[in-house]
Short mmCIF file of C-alpha atoms in Angstrom, two decimals:
data_model
loop_
_atom_site.label_atom_id
_atom_site.label_comp_id
_atom_site.label_asym_id
_atom_site.label_seq_id
_atom_site.Cartn_x
_atom_site.Cartn_y
_atom_site.Cartn_z
CA MET A 1 95.13 57.62 39.67
CA ASP A 2 96.93 57.35 42.95
CA CYS A 3 94.42 56.79 45.73
CA GLN A 4 95.82 57.67 49.25
CA ASN A 5 94.60 56.48 52.58
CA GLY A 6 93.33 53.18 51.65
CA GLY A 7 91.12 54.53 48.70
CA THR A 8 90.57 52.41 45.77
CA CYS A 9 90.50 53.38 42.02
CA LEU A 10 87.37 52.45 40.08
CA GLU A 11 87.05 53.52 36.51
CA GLY A 12 89.48 56.35 36.93
CA ASN A 13 87.84 57.79 40.17
CA CYS A 14 88.93 57.14 43.82
CA GLU A 15 86.60 55.49 46.18
CA CYS A 16 87.51 56.65 49.56
CA PRO A 17 87.05 54.93 52.99
CA VAL A 18 84.79 56.57 55.53
CA GLY A 19 86.29 59.72 56.70
CA PHE A 20 88.28 60.50 53.61
CA SER A 21 87.45 62.72 50.67
CA GLY A 22 89.02 64.55 47.79
CA GLU A 23 90.01 63.49 44.33
CA GLU A 24 92.79 61.23 45.69
CA CYS A 25 91.28 60.75 49.19
CA GLU A 26 93.88 63.14 50.44
CA LEU A 27 91.54 64.91 52.91
CA GLU A 28 90.62 63.32 56.21
CA ASP A 29 87.90 64.12 58.52
CA LYS A 30 89.43 62.70 61.81
CA CYS A 31 86.16 63.01 63.67
CA ILE A 32 84.78 60.49 61.31
CA SER A 33 87.94 58.39 60.61
CA GLN A 34 88.74 58.09 64.17
CA ASN A 35 85.18 57.52 65.24
CA VAL A 36 85.02 60.31 67.66
CA THR A 37 82.00 60.75 69.92
CA CYS A 38 81.67 63.92 72.02
CA GLU A 39 79.24 63.62 74.79
CA ASN A 40 77.20 66.35 76.75
CA GLY A 41 76.88 68.74 73.87
CA GLY A 42 80.51 68.68 72.80
CA THR A 43 81.44 69.24 69.14
CA CYS A 44 84.22 67.50 67.23
CA THR A 45 86.86 69.40 65.49
CA ASP A 46 89.81 67.79 63.64
CA GLY A 47 89.32 64.68 65.82
CA THR A 48 89.18 66.66 69.17
CA CYS A 49 86.16 67.38 71.23
CA ASP A 50 85.25 71.08 72.08
CA CYS A 51 83.34 70.62 75.20
CA ALA A 52 80.27 72.70 76.40
CA ASP A 53 80.96 74.96 79.32
CA ASN A 54 82.22 73.19 82.54
CA TYR A 55 82.61 69.72 80.77
CA TYR A 56 86.06 68.37 80.08
CA GLY A 57 87.80 65.15 79.23
CA GLU A 58 88.61 63.42 75.97
CA THR A 59 84.94 62.80 75.07
CA CYS A 60 83.55 65.75 77.46
CA ALA A 61 82.21 62.94 79.82
CA ASN A 62 83.38 64.91 82.89
CA ARG A 63 81.78 67.87 84.45
CA CYS A 64 82.84 70.52 86.89
CA VAL A 65 79.85 70.14 89.02
CA ASN A 66 80.17 72.90 91.54
CA GLY A 67 82.82 75.13 89.76
CA ASP A 68 84.19 76.32 86.50
CA TYR A 69 86.57 74.29 83.98
CA VAL A 70 89.75 76.37 83.56
CA ASN A 71 91.06 75.51 80.15
CA PHE A 72 94.73 76.84 80.63
CA ASN A 73 95.69 74.36 83.37
CA GLY A 74 92.84 71.63 82.41
CA SER A 75 91.24 71.48 85.60
CA CYS A 76 88.10 72.48 87.73
CA GLU A 77 88.29 75.60 89.83
CA CYS A 78 85.92 74.84 92.51
CA ASP A 79 83.31 77.16 94.24
CA THR A 80 83.80 77.95 97.93
CA GLY A 81 83.11 74.83 100.08
CA TRP A 82 83.79 72.30 97.18
CA ALA A 83 86.74 70.14 96.26
CA GLY A 84 87.74 67.12 94.27
CA THR A 85 88.66 66.80 90.56
CA SER A 86 85.15 67.47 89.48
CA CYS A 87 84.12 69.71 92.53
CA ASP A 88 81.51 67.27 93.75
CA GLN A 89 82.61 66.82 97.35
CA CYS A 90 82.87 69.00 100.42
CA ALA A 91 86.23 70.90 100.95
CA GLN A 92 88.33 70.51 104.16
CA ASN A 93 86.26 71.45 107.16
CA PHE A 94 82.85 72.12 105.10
CA THR A 95 79.91 69.95 105.48
CA GLY A 96 76.02 70.09 104.60
CA SER A 97 74.11 69.05 101.51
CA ASN A 98 75.48 71.93 99.75
CA CYS A 99 78.85 72.15 101.55
CA ASP A 100 77.94 75.51 102.65
CA ALA A 101 78.55 75.22 106.47
CA CYS A 102 81.55 74.63 108.62
CA ILE A 103 81.86 71.38 110.67
CA ASP A 104 81.83 71.75 114.56
CA GLY A 105 84.57 73.54 115.85
CA TYR A 106 85.41 75.79 112.76
CA GLU A 107 84.26 78.87 111.34
CA GLY A 108 84.98 81.77 108.71
CA ASP A 109 84.44 81.95 104.99
CA ASP A 110 87.15 79.25 104.40
CA CYS A 111 86.16 77.14 107.48
CA LEU A 112 89.82 77.08 108.53
CA THR A 113 89.59 79.20 111.62
CA GLN A 114 88.94 77.33 114.93
CA THR A 115 85.83 78.60 116.66
CA ARG A 116 87.68 78.41 120.11
CA THR A 117 90.52 80.76 119.01
CA LYS A 118 88.44 83.74 119.98
CA PHE A 119 88.38 82.61 123.64
CA ILE A 120 92.08 81.78 123.95
CA ALA A 121 93.79 84.82 125.76
CA ASN A 122 94.83 86.05 129.21
CA TYR A 123 92.04 87.73 131.10
CA SER A 124 91.42 89.96 134.03
CA VAL A 125 88.44 88.63 135.88
CA SER A 126 85.99 90.54 137.96
CA GLU A 127 83.46 88.29 139.83
CA VAL A 128 80.33 88.78 141.70
CA CYS A 129 78.96 85.90 143.69
CA ASP A 130 76.31 85.17 146.50
CA ASN A 131 79.24 84.96 148.98
CA GLY A 132 81.10 88.24 147.77
CA THR A 133 83.20 89.72 144.97
CA ASP A 134 86.72 88.94 143.78
CA SER A 135 89.14 90.09 141.23
CA TYR A 136 91.89 88.13 139.73
CA SER A 137 93.76 86.85 136.63
CA ALA A 138 93.04 83.82 134.52
CA PHE A 139 93.98 82.45 131.06
CA ILE A 140 92.30 80.21 128.67
CA THR A 141 94.13 77.75 126.42
CA ALA A 142 93.27 75.03 123.85
CA SER A 143 92.63 71.61 125.20
CA ALA A 144 94.51 68.67 123.29
CA GLU A 145 91.45 66.59 124.02
CA ASP A 146 89.48 67.83 120.96
CA GLU A 147 89.10 71.02 118.83
CA GLN A 148 86.07 72.44 120.67
CA THR A 149 87.37 72.09 124.25
CA ILE A 150 89.02 74.95 126.15
CA LEU A 151 90.84 74.99 129.50
CA ILE A 152 90.11 77.84 131.96
CA SER A 153 92.88 78.36 134.56
CA ASN A 154 92.50 79.72 138.07
CA PHE A 155 88.71 79.25 137.79
CA TYR A 156 86.74 80.96 140.72
CA ASN A 157 90.36 81.95 141.89
CA VAL A 158 90.14 78.62 143.98
CA PHE A 159 90.53 75.57 141.72
CA SER A 160 94.13 74.57 141.18
CA SER A 161 93.08 72.37 137.99
CA SER A 162 91.71 73.91 134.90
CA VAL A 163 88.07 73.77 134.34
CA GLN A 164 86.87 72.37 131.00
CA ALA A 165 84.46 74.02 128.63
CA THR A 166 82.98 73.25 125.27
CA VAL A 167 82.83 75.88 122.62
CA ASN A 168 79.83 76.44 120.29
CA GLY A 169 80.11 79.48 118.24
CA SER A 170 80.31 82.41 120.52
CA GLU A 171 79.04 80.39 123.62
CA ILE A 172 80.79 77.94 125.98
CA THR A 173 79.25 75.23 128.28
CA ILE A 174 80.79 74.12 131.47
CA ALA A 175 79.49 70.65 132.02
CA GLU A 176 79.41 69.69 135.89
CA GLN A 177 82.86 68.49 136.83
CA GLU A 178 85.06 68.33 139.96
CA PRO A 179 88.32 69.85 138.84
CA ASP A 180 90.40 69.07 142.16
CA ASN A 181 88.61 65.92 143.10
CA ASP A 182 87.88 67.43 146.41
CA GLY A 183 84.22 67.27 146.62
CA PHE A 184 83.68 70.87 145.03
CA THR A 185 81.86 70.74 141.63
CA VAL A 186 81.23 73.67 139.15
CA PHE A 187 78.98 73.81 136.12
CA GLY A 188 77.77 77.02 134.09
CA SER A 189 77.71 78.61 130.73
CA GLY A 190 78.86 81.90 129.05
CA SER A 191 79.29 83.89 125.95
CA ILE A 192 81.74 86.32 124.49
CA ASN A 193 80.87 89.73 122.93
CA ALA A 194 80.73 90.63 119.22
CA GLU A 195 84.14 92.44 119.63
CA GLU A 196 85.51 89.21 121.21
CA SER A 197 87.08 91.19 124.09
CA VAL A 198 84.86 90.29 126.94
CA LEU A 199 83.63 86.85 128.11
CA THR A 200 80.79 86.53 130.58
CA ILE A 201 80.40 83.30 132.58
CA ILE A 202 77.56 82.50 134.75
CA PHE A 203 78.26 79.30 136.90
CA THR A 204 77.58 77.61 140.23
CA VAL A 205 80.16 76.15 142.76
CA SER A 206 78.91 73.62 145.12
CA ASP A 207 80.03 71.11 147.73
CA GLY A 208 76.66 69.23 147.76
CA VAL A 209 75.45 71.24 150.61
CA PHE A 210 76.13 74.91 150.05
CA SER A 211 76.25 76.58 146.64
CA ASP A 212 77.73 79.76 145.42
CA ASN A 213 76.12 81.41 142.34
CA CYS A 214 78.51 83.61 140.45
CA THR A 215 78.81 85.90 137.39
CA ALA A 216 82.31 86.41 136.24
CA THR A 217 83.32 89.03 133.72
CA TYR A 218 86.62 87.99 131.77
CA THR A 219 88.09 90.99 130.01
CA LYS A 220 91.15 90.54 127.77
#
């Protein structure tokens, strides 16, 4: 009797090592012979683990936490807002305990659109103030300072330096500032309409003695 795979012959019969069977120990159960252990509900077939849904790896030790395992490319396909090998960390510009919100300064389903983008344009301005009315042109650009700041040119049709404003969603805030360093300050706030075509800014210009309260309508 020719016993294979390390089997030994005893009284005309093969005694096979663990994981082998058959008349001559010719049959191998690799799951046993290779001591394969599959985790998280995985099952062993011919020495290889077949993992339960969303688990992967040699022993099924890894899991796609917030996504689906795609077998043909051997990786996790993460749900929106999630990233990483196991989809267990927030994707770029996403935040929150469930990675379901955009970080400040970004918006959109993919959180890749800068919130301030809707404000950046050339405008025709119609202004009503305590001291009279005015019409003029202005434009808004992105500040290099950070991703939430915009610069408003020709503000009040007087200031030669741009006025800075901070964007939050569809609203802007103009913190008190002295654009031209000449004693005249400005502060206010505004919002853009749902169509993102008209920006309304309510503001006050003051020299410390006299103030002018204004409402300016910026139309793209």
